[in-house]
Coordinates of C-alpha atoms and ligand atoms in Angstrom, one line a residue:
X1 CA 0.3 0.1 -0.2
X2 CA 1.4 3.0 -0.9
X3 CA 2.4 5.2 2.1
X4 CA 2.1 9.3 1.8
X5 CA 5.0 11.7 4.1
X6 CA 4.6 14.4 5.6
X7 CA 6.2 17.5 3.7
X8 CA 8.5 19.2 5.7
X9 CA 11.6 21.7 4.4
X10 CA 10.5 20.8 0.9
X11 CA 11.3 17.4 1.6
X12 CA 8.7 14.2 2.0
X13 CA 10.3 12.8 5.2
X14 CA 8.7 9.7 6.1
X15 CA 7.3 9.6 9.4
X16 CA 7.7 6.7 12.7
X17 CA 3.5 5.3 12.8
X18 CA 1.4 5.4 9.6
X19 CA -2.9 4.6 9.1
X20 CA -5.4 3.6 6.7
X21 CA -7.0 6.3 4.8
X22 CA -9.9 4.1 5.0
X23 CA -14.0 5.1 1.5
X24 CA -16.6 5.1 4.2
X25 CA -19.1 4.5 1.0
X26 CA -16.8 0.2 0.9
X27 CA -14.4 -0.3 4.9
X28 CA -12.6 -2.5 2.1
X29 CA -11.5 0.3 -0.3
X30 CA -8.8 1.6 0.9
X31 CA -7.0 5.3 -0.3
X32 CA -3.7 4.3 1.2
X33 CA -1.2 4.8 4.5
X34 CA -0.3 8.3 5.8
X35 CA 2.1 9.5 7.7
X36 CA 1.1 10.1 11.4
X37 CA 3.8 12.5 12.9
X38 CA 6.0 12.6 16.2
X39 CA 6.3 15.8 18.4
X40 CA 10.4 15.6 16.9
X41 CA 8.6 16.4 13.0
X42 CA 6.4 19.1 14.1
X43 CA 9.4 20.7 15.5
X44 CA 11.6 20.3 13.0
X45 CA 8.3 21.4 10.6
X46 CA 8.9 24.5 12.7
X47 CA 12.2 25.3 12.6
X48 CA 11.6 25.0 8.8
X49 CA 8.8 27.4 8.0
X50 CA 11.2 29.8 11.0
X51 CA 14.2 29.5 8.0
X52 CA 12.3 30.4 5.2
X53 CA 10.1 32.9 6.8
X54 CA 12.7 36.3 6.0
X55 CA 13.2 35.4 2.9
X56 CA 9.1 34.8 1.4
X57 CA 8.0 38.1 3.4
X58 CA 10.2 39.7 1.2
X59 CA 10.2 37.5 -1.6
X60 CA 7.9 40.5 -3.3
X61 CA 4.3 40.4 -4.8
X62 CA 4.1 39.0 -7.6
X63 CA 6.8 35.8 -6.7
X64 CA 4.0 34.8 -4.1
X65 CA 1.3 35.7 -6.6
X66 CA 2.6 33.2 -9.9
X67 CA 2.7 30.7 -7.3
X68 CA -0.5 30.8 -5.8
X69 CA -1.7 31.0 -9.5
X70 CA 0.1 28.1 -10.6
X71 CA -0.9 26.2 -7.9
X72 CA -5.2 26.9 -8.2
X73 CA -4.4 26.8 -12.2
X74 CA -3.5 23.2 -10.8
X75 CA -6.3 22.5 -8.6
X76 CA -8.6 23.6 -10.9
X77 CA -7.4 22.0 -14.2
X78 CA -7.4 18.2 -11.8
X79 CA -10.8 18.6 -10.4
X80 CA -12.6 15.6 -11.9
X81 CA -9.8 13.8 -10.4
X82 CA -9.4 15.3 -7.1
X83 CA -12.5 15.0 -6.6
X84 CA -12.8 12.0 -6.7
X85 CA -10.7 11.3 -4.0
X86 CA -12.3 13.8 -2.3
X87 CA -15.8 12.0 -1.8
X88 CA -13.7 8.5 -1.0
X89 CA -12.1 9.9 1.6
X90 CA -14.1 11.8 3.1
X91 CA -18.1 10.2 1.6
X92 CA -19.6 13.5 0.2
X93 CA -21.1 13.0 -3.3
X94 CA -18.4 13.4 -6.2
X95 CA -20.5 16.6 -7.7
X96 CA -19.5 18.1 -4.5
X97 CA -16.7 16.5 -4.5
X98 CA -15.8 18.6 -7.1
X99 CA -17.4 21.4 -6.3
X100 CA -15.5 21.6 -3.2
X101 CA -12.3 20.8 -5.3
X102 CA -13.1 24.4 -7.7
X103 CA -13.7 26.2 -4.8
X104 CA -9.9 25.8 -3.7
X105 CA -8.4 26.5 -6.9
X106 CA -10.7 29.7 -7.4
X107 CA -9.8 29.9 -3.6
X108 CA -6.1 30.2 -4.9
X109 CA -6.5 32.0 -7.9
X110 CA -8.6 34.8 -6.1
X111 CA -5.2 35.0 -3.0
X112 CA -2.8 35.0 -6.2
X113 CA -4.7 38.8 -6.8
X114 CA -4.8 39.5 -3.3
X115 CA -0.9 39.5 -2.9
X116 CA -1.1 42.4 -5.1
X117 CA -3.6 44.2 -4.2
X118 CA -2.1 44.7 -0.4
X119 CA -2.9 48.1 0.4
X120 CA -2.1 51.1 3.1
X121 CA -2.9 54.1 4.6
X122 CA -0.9 57.6 4.3
X123 CA -2.4 59.9 6.2
X124 CA -1.3 63.9 7.8
X125 CA -0.2 64.1 11.1
X126 CA -1.6 66.2 13.9
X127 CA 1.7 67.5 14.6
X128 CA 3.2 69.3 10.9
X129 CA 6.0 68.4 9.4
X130 CA 5.5 64.9 9.6
X131 CA 3.8 62.1 7.3
X132 CA 2.0 58.9 9.3
X133 CA 2.1 55.1 7.4
X134 CA -0.3 52.0 8.0
X135 CA 1.0 49.7 6.2
X136 CA 0.3 45.5 7.1
X137 CA 3.2 43.0 7.7
X138 CA 2.8 39.2 8.0
X139 CA 3.0 37.3 11.5
X140 CA 5.2 34.8 10.7
X141 CA 4.4 30.6 11.4
X142 CA 0.7 30.2 11.3
X143 CA -0.5 26.7 12.6
X144 CA -3.7 25.6 10.7
X145 CA -5.5 22.5 11.8
X146 CA -8.5 22.2 9.8
X147 CA -11.8 19.3 9.6
X148 CA -12.0 16.8 8.2
X149 CA -15.7 17.8 6.5
X150 CA -14.0 20.1 3.7
X151 CA -11.2 18.5 3.6
X152 CA -9.8 20.7 0.3
X153 CA -11.4 23.9 0.8
X154 CA -10.9 24.3 5.1
X155 CA -7.2 24.0 3.7
X156 CA -6.9 25.9 0.7
X157 CA -9.0 29.0 2.8
X158 CA -6.4 28.8 5.7
X159 CA -2.9 28.0 3.4
X160 CA -3.5 30.7 0.4
X161 CA -4.1 33.9 2.5
X162 CA -1.3 32.4 5.3
X163 CA 1.2 32.4 2.0
X164 CA -0.7 35.5 0.0
X165 CA 0.5 37.3 2.8
X166 CA 3.7 36.7 2.9
X167 CA 3.7 34.3 6.2
X168 CA 5.2 30.3 6.4
X169 CA 2.7 28.0 7.0
X170 CA 2.4 23.7 9.5
X171 CA -0.7 22.8 8.3
X172 CA -2.2 19.7 10.8
X173 CA -5.6 18.6 8.6
X174 CA -8.2 16.1 10.8
X175 CA -6.8 12.4 11.1
X176 CA -9.7 11.3 9.0
X177 CA -8.6 12.8 5.7
X178 CA -5.5 13.5 5.2
X179 CA -5.2 12.6 1.4
X180 CA -7.0 16.0 0.9
X181 CA -4.2 18.1 2.3
X182 CA -1.6 15.7 0.9
X183 CA -2.9 16.4 -2.7
X184 CA -2.6 19.6 -2.3
X185 CA 0.1 19.5 -0.3
X186 CA 2.3 17.9 -3.6
X187 CA 1.1 20.7 -5.8
X188 CA 1.6 23.3 -3.7
X189 CA 5.4 22.1 -3.6
X190 CA 5.5 21.1 -7.7
X191 CA 4.6 24.8 -7.6
X192 CA 8.4 26.2 -7.3
X193 CA 7.6 28.0 -4.0
X194 CA 10.4 27.5 -1.6
X195 CA 11.4 24.7 0.7
X196 CA 9.6 24.8 4.2
X197 CA 7.5 27.8 2.9
X198 CA 5.0 25.3 3.6
X199 CA 4.5 22.4 5.3
X200 CA 2.5 19.3 6.5
X201 CA 2.4 17.3 9.1
X202 CA -0.5 15.1 10.0
X203 CA -0.8 13.0 12.7
X204 CA -3.5 13.1 15.7
X205 CA -4.5 16.4 16.6
X206 CA -3.8 15.1 20.6
X207 CA -0.1 14.9 19.8
X208 CA 0.1 16.9 16.8
X209 CA -2.3 19.4 17.1
X210 CA -1.5 20.3 20.6
X211 CA 2.1 20.0 20.5
X212 CA 2.0 22.9 16.9
X213 CA -0.7 25.5 19.0
X214 CA 1.8 25.7 22.1
X215 CA 5.1 25.7 19.9
X216 CA 6.3 28.4 20.7
X217 CA 7.3 29.3 17.4
X218 CA 3.7 29.5 16.0
X219 CA 3.2 33.2 16.0
X220 CA -0.8 33.3 15.0
X221 CA -3.8 29.5 15.0
X222 CA -6.2 29.2 12.1
X223 CA -9.0 26.6 13.9
X224 CA -11.5 24.8 12.2
X225 CA -13.7 22.4 14.2
X226 CA -15.5 21.7 17.4
X227 CA -16.4 24.5 19.8
X228 CA -14.2 21.8 22.2
X229 CA -11.3 22.0 21.2
X230 CA -11.5 25.4 19.8
X231 CA -12.1 26.4 23.3
X232 CA -8.8 24.2 24.3
X233 CA -7.0 26.2 21.3
X234 CA -7.7 29.6 22.9
X235 CA -7.5 28.8 26.1
X236 CA -3.6 28.1 25.2
X237 CA -3.0 30.7 22.8
X238 CA -4.3 33.8 25.5
X239 CA -1.9 32.2 27.5
X240 CA 1.0 32.6 24.9
X241 CA -0.1 35.9 23.5
X242 CA -0.4 34.3 20.0
X243 CA -3.3 35.6 17.7
X244 CA -6.2 33.3 17.1
X245 CA -9.2 32.8 14.5
X246 CA -12.0 29.9 15.6
X247 CA -14.3 28.7 13.4
X248 CA -16.2 26.1 14.6
X249 CA -19.5 24.5 15.2
X250 CA -23.2 25.8 14.6
X251 CA -26.8 25.2 15.0
X252 CA -28.2 27.1 12.0
X253 CA -32.1 27.4 12.1
X254 CA -33.6 27.5 8.7
X255 CA -36.9 29.3 9.0
X256 CA -40.0 29.4 7.0
X257 CA -43.2 31.3 6.6
X258 CA -46.7 31.1 5.7
X259 CA -46.2 33.0 2.8
X260 CA -42.8 30.7 2.0
X261 CA -42.6 29.1 -1.7
X262 CA -43.8 25.2 -0.9
X263 CA -41.7 24.0 -3.3
X264 CA -38.5 26.8 -3.3
X265 CA -39.0 26.6 0.7
X266 CA -38.5 22.5 0.8
X267 CA -35.8 21.9 -1.7
X268 CA -33.9 24.6 0.6
X269 CA -34.4 22.6 4.1
X270 CA -33.8 18.7 2.0
X271 CA -30.2 20.8 0.8
X272 CA -29.3 22.6 3.8
X273 CA -30.6 19.7 6.5
X274 CA -28.8 17.2 4.3
X275 CA -26.7 17.3 1.3
X276 CA -23.3 16.5 2.6
X277 CA -24.0 14.3 4.4
X278 CA -26.4 17.1 6.7
X279 CA -21.8 17.5 7.5
X280 CA -21.5 20.9 7.1
X281 CA -20.9 23.8 9.7
X282 CA -23.5 25.3 7.8
X283 CA -26.2 22.5 7.5
X284 CA -29.9 23.5 9.0
X285 CA -30.7 21.6 12.0
X286 CA -33.6 23.2 13.0
X287 CA -36.7 23.8 10.6
X288 CA -38.4 27.2 12.7
X289 CA -42.1 26.3 10.9
X290 CA -45.2 29.0 11.2
X291 CA -48.4 27.1 11.9
X292 CA -50.8 27.7 8.8
X293 CA -47.6 26.0 6.5
X294 CA -46.8 23.5 8.6
X295 CA -49.3 20.7 7.5
X296 CA -48.3 21.1 3.6
X297 CA -44.1 21.4 4.5
X298 CA -44.6 18.7 6.3
X299 CA -45.8 16.0 3.7
X300 CA -44.4 18.3 0.9
X301 CA -40.6 17.2 3.4
X302 CA -41.2 13.6 3.9
X303 CA -42.6 13.1 -0.2
X304 CA -39.0 15.2 -1.1
X305 CA -36.9 12.8 1.6
X306 CA -38.4 9.9 0.0
X307 CA -37.3 10.6 -3.7
X308 CA -32.9 11.2 -1.4
X309 CA -30.9 8.4 -3.5
X310 CA -29.0 7.4 -0.6
X311 CA -25.4 5.7 -1.9
X312 CA -22.0 5.0 -3.1
X313 CA -20.6 9.4 -2.6
X314 CA -19.1 8.0 -6.4
X315 CA -21.7 6.7 -8.0
X316 CA -23.9 8.4 -10.6
X317 CA -27.3 8.8 -8.7
X318 CA -26.7 9.1 -5.9
X319 CA -27.4 12.3 -3.8
X320 CA -26.6 11.5 0.1
X321 CA -23.3 10.1 1.0
X322 CA -22.3 7.7 4.4
X323 CA -21.4 9.5 7.0
X324 CA -17.6 10.0 7.7
X325 CA -17.0 7.3 10.0
X326 CA -18.8 5.0 12.4
X327 CA -17.7 7.7 15.8
X328 CA -20.3 10.2 13.9
X329 CA -22.7 7.9 12.8
X330 CA -22.7 6.3 16.3
X331 CA -23.3 10.0 17.6
X332 CA -26.3 11.4 15.0
X333 CA -28.1 7.4 15.4
X334 CA -27.4 8.7 19.1
X335 CA -29.2 11.9 19.3
X336 CA -32.1 10.2 17.4
X337 CA -32.7 8.5 19.8
X338 CA -31.9 11.6 22.3
X339 CA -34.7 13.1 20.8
X340 CA -37.3 10.4 21.0
X341 CA -36.4 10.0 23.9
X342 CA -36.9 14.0 24.9
X343 CA -40.6 13.6 23.1
X344 CA -39.8 14.5 19.0
X345 CA -41.7 12.2 17.3
X346 CA -39.0 10.5 14.4
X347 CA -41.2 11.3 11.2
X348 CA -38.2 10.5 8.5
X349 CA -35.5 7.8 8.1
X350 CA -32.9 7.7 11.4
X351 CA -31.6 4.1 10.6
X352 CA -28.7 2.8 9.2
X353 CA -28.9 1.2 5.7
X354 CA -27.5 -1.8 3.7
X355 CA -26.0 -1.4 0.0
X356 CA -23.9 -3.3 -1.5
X357 CA -20.6 -2.2 -0.1
X358 CA -19.6 -2.3 4.0
X359 CA -20.2 1.4 4.3
X360 CA -21.1 3.5 6.9
X361 CA -25.0 5.0 5.2
X362 CA -27.8 6.3 7.4
X363 CA -30.8 7.7 6.1
X364 CA -31.5 11.4 6.6
X365 CA -34.0 11.8 9.4
X366 CA -36.8 14.1 10.4
X367 CA -38.2 15.1 13.8
X368 CA -41.5 16.7 15.0
X369 CA -43.1 17.8 17.6
X370 CA -39.8 19.0 18.6
X371 CA -39.5 22.5 21.1
X372 CA -36.4 25.4 21.7
X373 CA -34.6 23.6 24.8
X374 CA -34.5 19.3 23.4
X375 CA -31.0 18.5 23.5
X376 CA -31.8 18.2 19.5
X377 CA -32.2 21.6 19.3
X378 CA -29.2 23.0 21.4
X379 CA -26.3 20.4 20.5
X380 CA -24.6 19.8 16.8
X381 CA -25.2 16.6 15.1
X382 CA -23.3 16.6 12.7
X383 CA -25.4 14.6 10.4
X384 CA -28.1 13.8 8.4
X385 CA -31.1 14.5 11.4
X386 CA -32.6 17.8 11.8
X387 CA -35.1 19.2 13.2
X388 CA -38.9 20.2 12.9
X389 CA -39.8 23.7 15.4
X390 CA -43.8 24.1 14.8
X391 CA -44.0 28.8 15.6
X392 CA -46.7 30.6 15.6
X393 CA -45.4 33.7 13.3
X394 CA -42.7 35.6 12.7
X395 CA -41.8 37.0 16.1
X396 CA -41.6 33.5 17.7
X397 CA -40.0 32.1 14.8
X398 CA -37.6 34.8 15.2
X399 CA -36.7 34.3 18.6
X400 CA -36.3 30.7 18.3
X401 CA -33.8 31.2 15.6
X402 CA -31.5 33.1 17.7
X403 CA -32.1 31.2 20.6
X404 CA -29.2 29.4 20.4
X405 CA -25.5 29.4 21.4
X406 CA -24.5 29.3 17.9
X407 CA -24.6 31.9 14.9
X408 CA -23.1 30.9 12.1
X409 CA -25.8 30.4 9.5
X410 CA -29.4 31.4 8.8
X411 CA -32.1 31.0 7.1
X412 CA -35.3 32.3 6.0
X413 CA -38.5 30.4 3.2
X414 CA -40.4 33.7 2.8
X415 CA -41.7 35.5 -0.1
X416 CA -42.2 39.1 2.3
X417 CA -40.3 42.2 1.7
X418 CA -40.3 42.7 5.4
X419 CA -40.4 39.9 6.8
X420 CA -37.0 39.3 4.8
X421 CA -35.8 42.5 5.8
X422 CA -36.2 42.5 8.8
X423 CA -35.3 38.8 9.6
X424 CA -31.2 39.9 8.1
X425 CA -31.0 42.5 10.4
X426 CA -32.5 41.0 13.0
X427 CA -30.8 37.2 13.0
X428 CA -27.8 36.6 15.5
X429 CA -26.1 34.9 12.3
X430 CA -22.4 36.4 11.0
X431 CA -24.4 35.0 7.6
X432 CA -27.9 35.0 6.5
X433 CA -30.1 33.6 3.2
X434 CA -33.3 35.1 2.5
X435 CA -34.7 31.9 -0.1
X436 CA -31.6 30.1 -0.4
X437 CA -30.0 27.0 2.1
X438 CA -27.5 28.7 4.9
X439 CA -25.2 26.3 3.1
X440 CA -23.2 27.4 0.4
X441 CA -21.3 30.0 0.3
X442 CA -19.2 32.5 -2.4
X443 CA -15.4 32.2 -2.0
X444 CA -14.5 35.7 -3.3
X445 CA -17.1 36.9 0.8
X446 CA -16.2 37.2 4.2
X447 CA -17.4 33.3 6.5
X448 CA -17.9 33.1 9.8
X449 CA -20.0 33.8 12.5
X450 CA -20.7 35.4 15.5
X451 CA -21.5 33.4 19.2
X452 CA -20.5 30.4 19.8
X453 CA -19.5 29.1 16.3
X454 CA -16.4 32.5 15.7
X455 CA -14.2 33.4 16.9
X456 CA -11.3 35.9 15.9
X457 CA -11.1 37.8 12.5
X458 CA -14.0 36.8 9.7
X459 CA -12.1 33.8 7.3
X460 CA -11.9 34.4 2.8
X461 CA -12.0 37.5 1.0
X462 CA -10.4 40.9 1.3
X463 CA -11.1 40.3 5.5
X464 CA -8.8 37.7 5.1
X465 CA -5.8 39.7 6.1
X466 CA -7.4 41.1 9.2
X467 CA -6.8 37.1 10.5
X468 CA -3.6 36.8 8.8
X469 CA -1.5 40.2 8.8
X470 CA -0.6 42.9 11.6
X471 CA -0.7 46.3 11.8
X472 CA 2.4 48.9 11.8
X473 CA 1.8 53.2 11.8
X474 CA 5.1 55.0 10.8
X475 CA 5.7 57.7 11.4
X476 CA 8.1 60.4 9.5
X477 CA 9.9 63.2 9.7
X478 CA 9.7 65.2 6.4
Ligands
NAP501 P1 -12.4 18.6 16.1 O1 -12.8 17.2 16.4 O2 -12.4 19.7 16.6 O3 -11.2 18.3 15.3 C1 -10.3 19.6 14.4 C2 -9.1 19.9 13.8 O4 -8.7 19.5 15.1 C3 -8.8 18.2 13.7 O5 -7.5 18.8 13.0 C4 -8.0 17.5 14.9 O6 -6.5 16.4 14.8 C5 -7.0 18.8 15.4 N1 -7.2 18.1 16.7 C6 -8.0 17.8 17.9 N2 -7.8 18.0 19.4 C7 -6.8 18.5 19.5 C8 -6.5 19.0 20.0 N3 -5.9 18.7 21.3 N4 -4.9 20.3 19.6 C9 -5.4 20.4 18.6 N5 -6.0 20.1 17.8 C10 -6.3 19.4 18.5 O7 -13.2 19.1 14.3 P2 -13.7 18.2 13.8 O8 -15.0 16.9 14.0 O9 -12.5 17.9 12.4 O10 -14.6 18.9 12.7 C11 -16.4 19.1 13.2 C12 -16.4 20.2 13.3 O11 -16.3 21.4 12.9 C13 -18.4 20.7 13.6 O12 -18.5 20.9 15.1 C14 -17.9 21.5 12.7 O13 -18.8 22.4 12.9 C15 -17.0 22.6 12.7 N6 -16.5 23.2 11.6 C16 -16.4 24.2 11.6 C17 -17.2 25.2 10.1 C18 -16.8 26.9 10.3 O14 -16.3 27.6 9.8 N7 -17.5 26.9 11.6 C19 -16.5 24.6 8.9 C20 -16.5 23.3 9.1 C21 -16.8 22.3 10.5 P3 -7.5 15.5 14.8 O15 -8.5 14.5 13.3 O16 -6.9 14.7 15.0 O17 -8.7 14.8 15.8

């Protein structure tokens, strides 16, 4: 079986251990063995990045723009092949995998342009004869820690701005999905960027992730993952006074008002609750439906859900692939039980499915008769499980939508300009969707949430520079 090593100081270095990368659609299918670094390898990666930083951070924007553009070009050219790899590894459908890879390629292209657009400000001083310049500089070596559910796009949306603004990088991808990160590292390595500027260290979060966060050579940490791990990382960064950015979970509401177009509402609820197997931080897991449309909505949802095809992620015609891991499948199914024990009614799905190959297949679950205080409506499940909360009107819908410790994405289905406008203003989420699924965002605009979903400045778009640069104010006597 092919061994995939870590990329450290421009070399593929063998690790002390390797772990198989198993296809969740077919447990007999392995994508190869992937390195499990030890802390000594992490130390080497940080040292290599520190060594590369002075030259890279002053290398000139054209060299950086060219490198990022080349990386983006190769990713886009290989989107079908890499999309298949992604689907085999993570379990989202091939169409979704190809879409994610294209997003990653476009992100590198976008930040290639951003290399040339990092402006500053020149202001008059309040003191005569003095000039004031405000510029942005790179931070140094940045630790990037990524989750398993977007194994190509999330590494891309952290690596691209980090490099664009002149930083060096150590990437620690999720242990479950090292294949996409390895493929990305291979492309970055062959783009010709200098040794040590980008390093890939695969291994367990509790070992490598923890050591990365606490490493004195790391200037800042950008993390995407669960709230619990994010809180620990924030605490470690605070004590060491490192800059930190956290993107975490969601419990995203999708409001459906009486005046909604029923077809639009059902389609966007199915899309955002169940597609990508519900494994998106922006997935809708709380469907908040007003009284009058409720019976028709439930009826239409049941019919639509009956047509969803769950199967091998790479097979033609599959709507929803498997859950990514056994642990996640068990968590999803346990929440179906928790919901019923709390008094909700399981209207559809929720059971494990058998297919031609052994995999982690689950029928999308819809729970009704749920209330805002139930655990299924407060805790992130992160699978194809959605619950419906019936409310009397828009005001109650908005209150329930905002009654959550999270605040990543929120959606409303309505034909009323008044309610759409009010919801955009009063939703306590970082991203708001009107007649669109809560999941599915552009790559050139800021991404992030509020409350327990995000901490620190926004990712993506031009706003990424807030995290990946530090401001300097210089005064000159004329
Ligand atoms: P996770 O368990 O928190 O893991 C995320 C990353 O942190 C992985 O690389 C993990 O490594 C690493 N890690 C684990 N323990 C660590 C430690 N003690 N120190 C440093 N790093 C550590 O999350 P996940 O299960 O991979 O991903 C699902 C979560 O991500 C969900 O909550 C989802 O909502 C969230 N998410 C948020 C966004 C967003 O932008 N808001 C986007 C996507 C996903 P191992 O894999 O080796 O454990």
